[in-house]
CSV table of C-alpha atoms in Angstrom, one decimal:
chain,number,residue,atom,x,y,z
A,1,MET,CA,0.0,0.0,0.0
A,2,THR,CA,1.6,3.3,-1.1
A,3,THR,CA,0.6,6.8,-0.4
A,4,PRO,CA,0.5,9.1,-3.5
A,5,THR,CA,3.1,11.8,-3.5
A,6,TRP,CA,2.2,15.4,-3.9
A,7,GLY,CA,2.5,16.9,-7.3
A,8,GLU,CA,1.5,13.7,-9.1
A,9,PRO,CA,-0.6,14.1,-12.3
A,10,ALA,CA,-4.3,14.3,-11.8
A,11,GLY,CA,-6.3,11.2,-12.1
A,12,PRO,CA,-8.2,8.6,-10.1
A,13,LEU,CA,-6.4,6.7,-7.4
A,14,THR,CA,-6.2,2.9,-7.0
A,15,SER,CA,-8.2,1.4,-4.1
A,16,ALA,CA,-5.1,0.9,-2.1
A,17,GLU,CA,-3.9,4.5,-2.7
A,18,PHE,CA,-7.3,5.9,-1.9
A,19,ARG,CA,-7.5,4.1,1.4
A,20,ALA,CA,-3.9,4.9,2.4
A,21,ALA,CA,-4.5,8.6,1.8
A,22,ALA,CA,-7.9,8.6,3.6
A,23,GLN,CA,-6.5,6.7,6.6
A,24,ALA,CA,-3.6,9.1,6.9
A,25,ILE,CA,-6.0,12.1,7.0
A,26,MET,CA,-8.4,10.4,9.5
A,27,ALA,CA,-5.5,9.3,11.8
A,28,ASN,CA,-4.1,12.8,11.7
A,29,ILE,CA,-7.5,14.3,12.8
A,30,GLU,CA,-7.9,11.7,15.5
A,31,GLN,CA,-4.7,12.9,17.2
A,32,VAL,CA,-6.9,15.9,18.2
A,33,ILE,CA,-10.4,14.4,18.3
A,34,GLU,CA,-10.5,11.5,20.7
A,35,GLY,CA,-13.0,8.7,20.4
A,36,LYS,CA,-15.0,10.1,17.5
A,37,SER,CA,-13.9,7.9,14.6
A,38,ALA,CA,-17.3,7.7,12.9
A,39,THR,CA,-17.7,11.5,13.1
A,40,VAL,CA,-14.2,12.1,11.6
A,41,ARG,CA,-15.0,9.5,8.9
A,42,LEU,CA,-18.2,11.3,7.9
A,43,ALA,CA,-16.5,14.7,7.9
A,44,LEU,CA,-13.9,13.3,5.4
A,45,ALA,CA,-16.7,11.7,3.3
A,46,VAL,CA,-18.4,15.1,3.0
A,47,LEU,CA,-15.2,16.7,1.8
A,48,ILE,CA,-14.7,13.9,-0.8
A,49,ALA,CA,-18.3,14.2,-1.9
A,50,GLU,CA,-17.7,17.9,-2.6
A,51,GLY,CA,-20.1,18.9,0.1
A,52,HIS,CA,-20.4,21.2,3.1
A,53,LEU,CA,-20.6,20.2,6.7
A,54,LEU,CA,-22.8,21.7,9.5
A,55,ILE,CA,-21.6,20.7,13.0
A,56,GLU,CA,-24.3,21.3,15.6
A,57,ASP,CA,-23.9,20.6,19.3
A,58,VAL,CA,-23.6,22.0,22.8
A,59,PRO,CA,-20.5,24.1,23.7
A,60,GLY,CA,-17.2,22.5,24.5
A,61,VAL,CA,-17.5,19.2,22.7
A,62,GLY,CA,-14.9,20.0,20.0
A,63,LYS,CA,-17.0,21.4,17.0
A,64,THR,CA,-14.5,24.1,16.0
A,65,LYS,CA,-11.5,21.8,16.9
A,66,LEU,CA,-12.8,19.2,14.4
A,67,ALA,CA,-13.1,21.8,11.7
A,68,LYS,CA,-9.6,23.1,12.4
A,69,ALA,CA,-8.1,19.6,12.6
A,70,LEU,CA,-9.6,18.7,9.2
A,71,ALA,CA,-8.3,22.0,7.8
A,72,ARG,CA,-4.7,21.5,9.1
A,73,SER,CA,-4.6,17.9,7.9
A,74,ILE,CA,-4.8,19.2,4.3
A,75,ASP,CA,-2.2,21.6,3.0
A,76,CYS,CA,-4.7,23.9,1.5
A,77,SER,CA,-5.7,27.5,2.0
A,78,VAL,CA,-7.8,27.9,5.1
A,79,ARG,CA,-9.8,30.8,6.4
A,80,ARG,CA,-11.8,31.1,9.6
A,81,ILE,CA,-14.8,33.4,10.0
A,82,GLN,CA,-16.2,34.2,13.4
A,83,PHE,CA,-19.8,35.0,12.7
A,84,THR,CA,-21.1,37.9,14.8
A,85,PRO,CA,-24.2,40.1,14.5
A,86,ASP,CA,-22.0,43.0,13.1
A,87,LEU,CA,-20.4,40.9,10.4
A,88,LEU,CA,-21.1,42.2,6.9
A,89,PRO,CA,-21.6,40.2,3.7
A,90,SER,CA,-18.6,42.0,2.2
A,91,ASP,CA,-16.5,40.6,5.0
A,92,VAL,CA,-17.3,37.1,3.6
A,93,THR,CA,-17.3,37.6,-0.1
A,94,GLY,CA,-15.0,40.6,-0.6
A,95,VAL,CA,-15.4,44.2,-1.7
A,96,SER,CA,-14.3,46.5,-4.5
A,97,VAL,CA,-12.0,49.2,-3.3
A,98,TYR,CA,-11.0,52.4,-5.1
A,99,ASN,CA,-7.3,52.5,-5.9
A,100,GLN,CA,-5.9,56.0,-5.9
A,101,GLU,CA,-2.8,55.1,-7.9
A,102,THR,CA,-4.7,53.3,-10.8
A,103,ARG,CA,-7.8,55.4,-10.4
A,104,ASP,CA,-9.9,52.3,-10.7
A,105,PHE,CA,-11.7,49.9,-8.4
A,106,GLU,CA,-9.9,46.7,-7.5
A,107,PHE,CA,-11.4,43.6,-5.9
A,108,LYS,CA,-10.3,42.6,-2.4
A,109,PRO,CA,-11.2,39.0,-1.8
A,110,GLY,CA,-13.1,38.1,1.3
A,111,ALA,CA,-12.6,35.2,3.7
A,112,VAL,CA,-14.5,32.8,1.5
A,113,PHE,CA,-11.7,32.7,-1.0
A,114,ALA,CA,-10.0,29.6,0.4
A,115,ASN,CA,-10.1,25.8,0.0
A,116,LEU,CA,-11.6,25.3,3.4
A,117,VAL,CA,-13.7,27.9,5.1
A,118,VAL,CA,-14.4,27.4,8.8
A,119,GLY,CA,-17.5,29.4,9.9
A,120,ASP,CA,-17.8,29.5,13.7
A,121,GLU,CA,-21.3,30.0,15.2
A,122,ILE,CA,-22.9,30.7,11.8
A,123,ASN,CA,-26.3,31.4,13.3
A,124,ARG,CA,-25.0,34.4,15.2
A,125,ALA,CA,-24.7,36.5,12.0
A,126,SER,CA,-27.7,38.3,10.4
A,127,PRO,CA,-29.7,36.6,7.6
A,128,LYS,CA,-28.2,39.1,5.2
A,129,THR,CA,-24.7,37.9,6.0
A,130,GLN,CA,-25.7,34.3,6.1
A,131,SER,CA,-27.0,34.7,2.5
A,132,ALA,CA,-23.6,35.7,1.4
A,133,LEU,CA,-22.7,32.0,1.5
A,134,LEU,CA,-25.5,30.8,-0.7
A,135,GLU,CA,-23.9,31.4,-4.1
A,136,CYS,CA,-20.4,30.2,-3.1
A,137,MET,CA,-21.7,27.0,-1.5
A,138,GLU,CA,-23.8,26.0,-4.5
A,139,GLU,CA,-22.0,27.4,-7.5
A,140,ARG,CA,-18.4,27.6,-6.2
A,141,GLN,CA,-18.2,31.3,-7.3
A,142,VAL,CA,-18.8,34.8,-5.9
A,143,THR,CA,-20.4,37.7,-7.8
A,144,VAL,CA,-19.5,41.2,-6.6
A,145,ASP,CA,-20.5,44.4,-8.5
A,146,GLY,CA,-21.5,42.3,-11.6
A,147,THR,CA,-18.2,40.4,-11.8
A,148,THR,CA,-18.0,36.7,-11.1
A,149,TYR,CA,-14.9,35.2,-9.4
A,150,GLU,CA,-14.4,31.5,-9.4
A,151,LEU,CA,-13.4,29.8,-6.1
A,152,GLN,CA,-10.6,27.4,-5.6
A,153,ALA,CA,-11.1,23.6,-5.9
A,154,PRO,CA,-11.6,21.8,-3.6
A,155,PHE,CA,-13.9,24.1,-1.7
A,156,MET,CA,-15.7,23.2,1.5
A,157,VAL,CA,-17.6,25.2,4.2
A,158,VAL,CA,-17.5,23.7,7.7
A,159,ALA,CA,-19.9,25.7,9.9
A,160,THR,CA,-20.7,25.2,13.6
A,161,GLN,CA,-23.7,26.3,15.6
A,162,ASN,CA,-24.9,25.9,19.2
A,163,PRO,CA,-28.6,24.7,19.3
A,164,ILE,CA,-29.0,25.5,23.0
A,165,GLU,CA,-28.2,29.2,23.5
A,166,MET,CA,-30.6,30.7,21.0
A,167,GLU,CA,-30.8,34.3,22.4
A,168,GLY,CA,-29.4,36.7,19.8
A,169,THR,CA,-29.2,34.1,17.1
A,170,TYR,CA,-30.8,33.9,13.6
A,171,PRO,CA,-31.9,30.3,12.7
A,172,LEU,CA,-30.6,29.2,9.3
A,173,PRO,CA,-33.3,29.5,6.6
A,174,GLU,CA,-34.2,26.4,4.7
A,175,ALA,CA,-32.3,27.6,1.6
A,176,GLN,CA,-29.1,27.8,3.7
A,177,ARG,CA,-29.6,24.5,5.5
A,178,ASP,CA,-30.3,22.7,2.3
A,179,ARG,CA,-26.8,23.6,1.0
A,180,PHE,CA,-25.1,21.7,3.8
A,181,THR,CA,-24.6,18.2,2.7
A,182,ALA,CA,-24.7,16.7,6.2
A,183,ARG,CA,-25.3,17.8,9.8
A,184,ILE,CA,-23.5,16.0,12.5
A,185,ALA,CA,-23.4,16.2,16.3
A,186,MET,CA,-20.1,15.6,18.2
A,187,GLY,CA,-21.7,14.3,21.4
A,188,TYR,CA,-20.0,13.9,24.7
A,189,PRO,CA,-16.9,11.6,24.7
A,190,ASP,CA,-17.0,8.3,26.6
A,191,PRO,CA,-15.0,8.2,29.9
A,192,ARG,CA,-12.0,6.4,28.2
A,193,ALA,CA,-11.8,9.0,25.5
A,194,GLU,CA,-12.2,11.8,28.0
A,195,LEU,CA,-9.4,10.4,30.1
A,196,ALA,CA,-7.2,10.2,27.0
A,197,MET,CA,-8.1,13.8,26.3
A,198,LEU,CA,-7.0,14.9,29.8
A,199,SER,CA,-3.6,13.1,29.2
A,200,GLY,CA,-3.0,14.4,25.7
A,201,HIS,CA,-4.5,17.9,26.1
A,202,GLY,CA,-3.5,18.7,29.6
A,203,ASP,CA,-0.2,20.5,29.1
A,204,HIS,CA,-0.5,21.6,25.5
A,205,ASP,CA,-2.9,21.7,22.5
A,206,PRO,CA,-2.2,18.8,20.1
A,207,LEU,CA,-3.7,20.9,17.3
A,208,ASN,CA,-0.5,23.0,17.4
A,209,ASP,CA,1.5,19.9,16.5
A,210,LEU,CA,-0.7,18.8,13.7
A,211,ARG,CA,1.0,18.7,10.3
A,212,ALA,CA,-0.6,18.3,6.8
A,213,VAL,CA,-0.7,14.8,5.4
A,214,ALA,CA,-2.4,15.8,2.1
A,215,ASP,CA,-2.7,18.7,-0.3
A,216,ALA,CA,-5.2,20.2,-2.6
A,217,ALA,CA,-4.0,18.0,-5.6
A,218,LEU,CA,-4.4,14.8,-3.6
A,219,VAL,CA,-7.9,15.9,-2.4
A,220,ARG,CA,-8.9,16.5,-6.0
A,221,ARG,CA,-7.8,13.0,-6.9
A,222,LEU,CA,-9.8,11.6,-4.0
A,223,ILE,CA,-12.8,13.4,-5.2
A,224,GLU,CA,-12.3,12.1,-8.8
A,225,THR,CA,-11.9,8.5,-7.5
A,226,ALA,CA,-15.1,8.7,-5.5
A,227,ARG,CA,-17.1,10.1,-8.5
A,228,ALA,CA,-16.3,6.9,-10.4
A,229,VAL,CA,-17.8,4.6,-7.7
A,230,HIS,CA,-20.7,2.7,-9.3
A,231,ALA,CA,-24.3,3.0,-8.1
A,232,ALA,CA,-26.7,0.5,-9.7
A,233,ASP,CA,-30.1,1.5,-10.9
A,234,ALA,CA,-31.8,-0.2,-7.9
A,235,VAL,CA,-29.6,1.7,-5.5
A,236,GLN,CA,-30.4,5.0,-7.2
A,237,GLN,CA,-34.1,4.2,-7.0
A,238,TYR,CA,-33.8,3.4,-3.4
A,239,ALA,CA,-32.2,6.8,-2.8
A,240,ILE,CA,-35.1,8.5,-4.5
A,241,ALA,CA,-37.5,6.4,-2.5
A,242,LEU,CA,-35.9,7.5,0.8
A,243,VAL,CA,-36.2,11.2,-0.2
A,244,THR,CA,-39.7,10.8,-1.5
A,245,ALA,CA,-40.8,9.2,1.7
A,246,THR,CA,-39.8,12.4,3.6
A,247,ARG,CA,-42.1,14.4,1.3
A,248,GLU,CA,-45.1,12.0,1.9
A,249,ALA,CA,-44.7,11.4,5.7
A,250,PRO,CA,-47.6,12.8,7.7
A,251,GLU,CA,-45.2,14.1,10.4
A,252,ILE,CA,-43.3,16.3,7.9
A,253,ARG,CA,-44.5,19.6,6.6
A,254,LEU,CA,-41.6,20.2,4.2
A,255,GLY,CA,-39.7,17.2,2.8
A,256,ALA,CA,-36.2,16.9,1.5
A,257,SER,CA,-35.3,18.6,-1.8
A,258,PRO,CA,-34.0,17.0,-5.1
A,259,ARG,CA,-30.6,18.5,-4.1
A,260,SER,CA,-30.6,16.2,-1.1
A,261,THR,CA,-31.1,13.1,-3.3
A,262,LEU,CA,-28.0,14.0,-5.3
A,263,GLN,CA,-25.9,14.8,-2.2
A,264,LEU,CA,-27.1,11.6,-0.5
A,265,LEU,CA,-25.8,9.5,-3.4
A,266,ARG,CA,-22.5,11.5,-3.7
A,267,THR,CA,-21.8,11.0,0.0
A,268,ALA,CA,-22.7,7.3,-0.3
A,269,LYS,CA,-20.1,7.0,-3.1
A,270,ALA,CA,-17.5,8.6,-0.9
A,271,VAL,CA,-18.3,6.3,2.0
A,272,ALA,CA,-18.1,3.2,-0.3
A,273,ALA,CA,-14.7,4.3,-1.5
A,274,LEU,CA,-13.5,4.8,2.1
A,275,GLU,CA,-14.5,1.2,2.8
A,276,GLY,CA,-12.6,0.0,-0.3
A,277,ARG,CA,-15.6,-0.7,-2.5
A,278,ASP,CA,-16.1,0.5,-6.0
A,279,TYR,CA,-19.9,0.2,-5.7
A,280,VAL,CA,-22.6,1.6,-3.4
A,281,LEU,CA,-24.8,-0.5,-1.1
A,282,PRO,CA,-28.3,0.4,0.2
A,283,ASP,CA,-26.6,0.1,3.6
A,284,ASP,CA,-24.6,3.2,2.8
A,285,LEU,CA,-27.7,5.1,2.0
A,286,GLN,CA,-29.4,3.9,5.2
A,287,ALA,CA,-26.4,4.9,7.4
A,288,LEU,CA,-26.3,8.4,5.8
A,289,ALA,CA,-30.1,9.1,5.7
A,290,VAL,CA,-30.2,10.9,9.1
A,291,PRO,CA,-27.1,13.1,8.8
A,292,VAL,CA,-27.9,14.0,5.2
A,293,LEU,CA,-31.7,14.4,5.3
A,294,ALA,CA,-32.8,15.2,8.9
A,295,HIS,CA,-31.6,18.9,8.9
A,296,ARG,CA,-33.5,19.6,5.6
A,297,ILE,CA,-37.0,18.7,6.7
A,298,ILE,CA,-39.5,20.6,8.7
A,299,PRO,CA,-41.8,18.7,11.0
A,300,THR,CA,-45.5,19.5,11.4
A,301,ALA,CA,-46.7,21.4,14.5
A,302,ASP,CA,-48.2,18.2,15.9
A,303,ALA,CA,-44.9,16.4,15.6
A,304,GLN,CA,-43.1,19.3,17.3
A,305,LEU,CA,-45.7,19.3,20.2
A,306,ASN,CA,-45.1,15.6,20.6
A,307,ARG,CA,-41.3,16.3,20.7
A,308,ARG,CA,-40.6,14.3,17.6
A,309,THR,CA,-37.1,15.2,16.4
A,310,THR,CA,-36.3,15.2,12.7
A,311,ASP,CA,-33.6,12.6,13.4
A,312,ALA,CA,-36.2,10.2,14.8
A,313,ILE,CA,-38.6,10.8,12.0
A,314,VAL,CA,-36.0,10.0,9.3
A,315,ALA,CA,-34.7,7.0,11.2
A,316,GLU,CA,-38.3,5.6,11.3
A,317,ILE,CA,-38.6,6.2,7.6
A,318,VAL,CA,-35.5,4.2,7.0
A,319,HIS,CA,-36.7,1.4,9.2
A,320,ARG,CA,-40.1,1.1,7.6
A,321,LEU,CA,-39.1,1.6,3.9
A,322,PRO,CA,-38.4,-1.8,2.2
A,323,LEU,CA,-35.1,-2.4,0.5
A,324,PRO,CA,-35.3,-2.6,-3.3
A,325,HIS,CA,-34.6,-6.4,-3.2
A,326,ALA,CA,-34.0,-9.2,-0.7
A,327,ARG,CA,-31.5,-8.3,2.0
A,328,ASN,CA,-29.1,-11.2,1.5
A,329,PRO,CA,-27.5,-10.2,-1.8
A,330,TYR,CA,-26.3,-7.0,-0.3
A,331,ASP,CA,-25.0,-8.5,2.9
A,332,THR,CA,-22.7,-11.0,1.0
A,333,ARG,CA,-20.6,-8.1,-0.3
A,334,ASP,CA,-20.2,-10.1,-3.5
A,335,GLY,CA,-19.9,-7.0,-5.7
A,336,ARG,CA,-22.0,-5.1,-8.1
A,337,ALA,CA,-23.1,-8.1,-10.1
A,338,SER,CA,-25.1,-9.5,-7.1
A,339,TYR,CA,-27.7,-6.7,-7.4
A,340,GLU,CA,-27.2,-5.4,-10.9
A,341,SER,CA,-28.4,-8.7,-12.3
A,342,ARG,CA,-31.5,-8.6,-10.0
A,343,GLY,CA,-32.3,-5.1,-11.3
A,344,ARG,CA,-32.6,-6.2,-14.9
């Protein structure tokens, strides 16, 4: 198993190269984030799926630290934005400034011009400032004064927000939440991981010792490799069925968008590649349904009164929705032929 060297020509990686590169990035992040392997894996999958990540949890569980560890593990340009009520859209996108020497306006890029943008406490900025991210997250470009500027590739927004202290915050509108590929919660560490954290973080911050193990060129190759992962017709139909079920469920007032179907499948391809497969299983879609779909839906008033969370509603949909075919062919992990042939 060999790790690709930086500066290699662009192109897909072999399965061994892909796993070696991905494992190196995850191991690097886990030097800082203790006991959260599944969370780290999903964050990397979202990056490889060309998506954006929303980390939502209570204070002090490592939301910003995860975002910073991911950023430092990749030798790319990184910018951090602390979202506050007085932050302006031009602070995010950039502004045209008059140059006395040239007697013309020149563009000063904002914080969004980076490979990885870390937005801390995104819901503390005004809706006007939040909307500055809409174009760049979807179209990978910024338009200022009628001129469009392309963003670098790869490009990822990792935003954090605290769901508890809601005073002085502005909840993300549906259009903004729908642009985040996945929402994850860090959760409290188990006692063993917390003890390891006390030992490793007690006298210094391991984030300061973190060194990059990948660069932008390698990340682009990871993305290209994940794009080539095969998804059979039956698997694609199952992805559509999952999303359609959110639109038809009686507990949901607004279901998931067609964009979520695309991002669900893209993330499933990234997860399959991380597991060394060149094909997607329905199991991948089931595992990703809650983090990819739950933050996009709006429950009915009755569901909210009954304290039904969107996570629980999506999990119930996954449980009751039948798989496209019998379960056994997927569990054998025999490869794409085991379910492609059944779909004909």
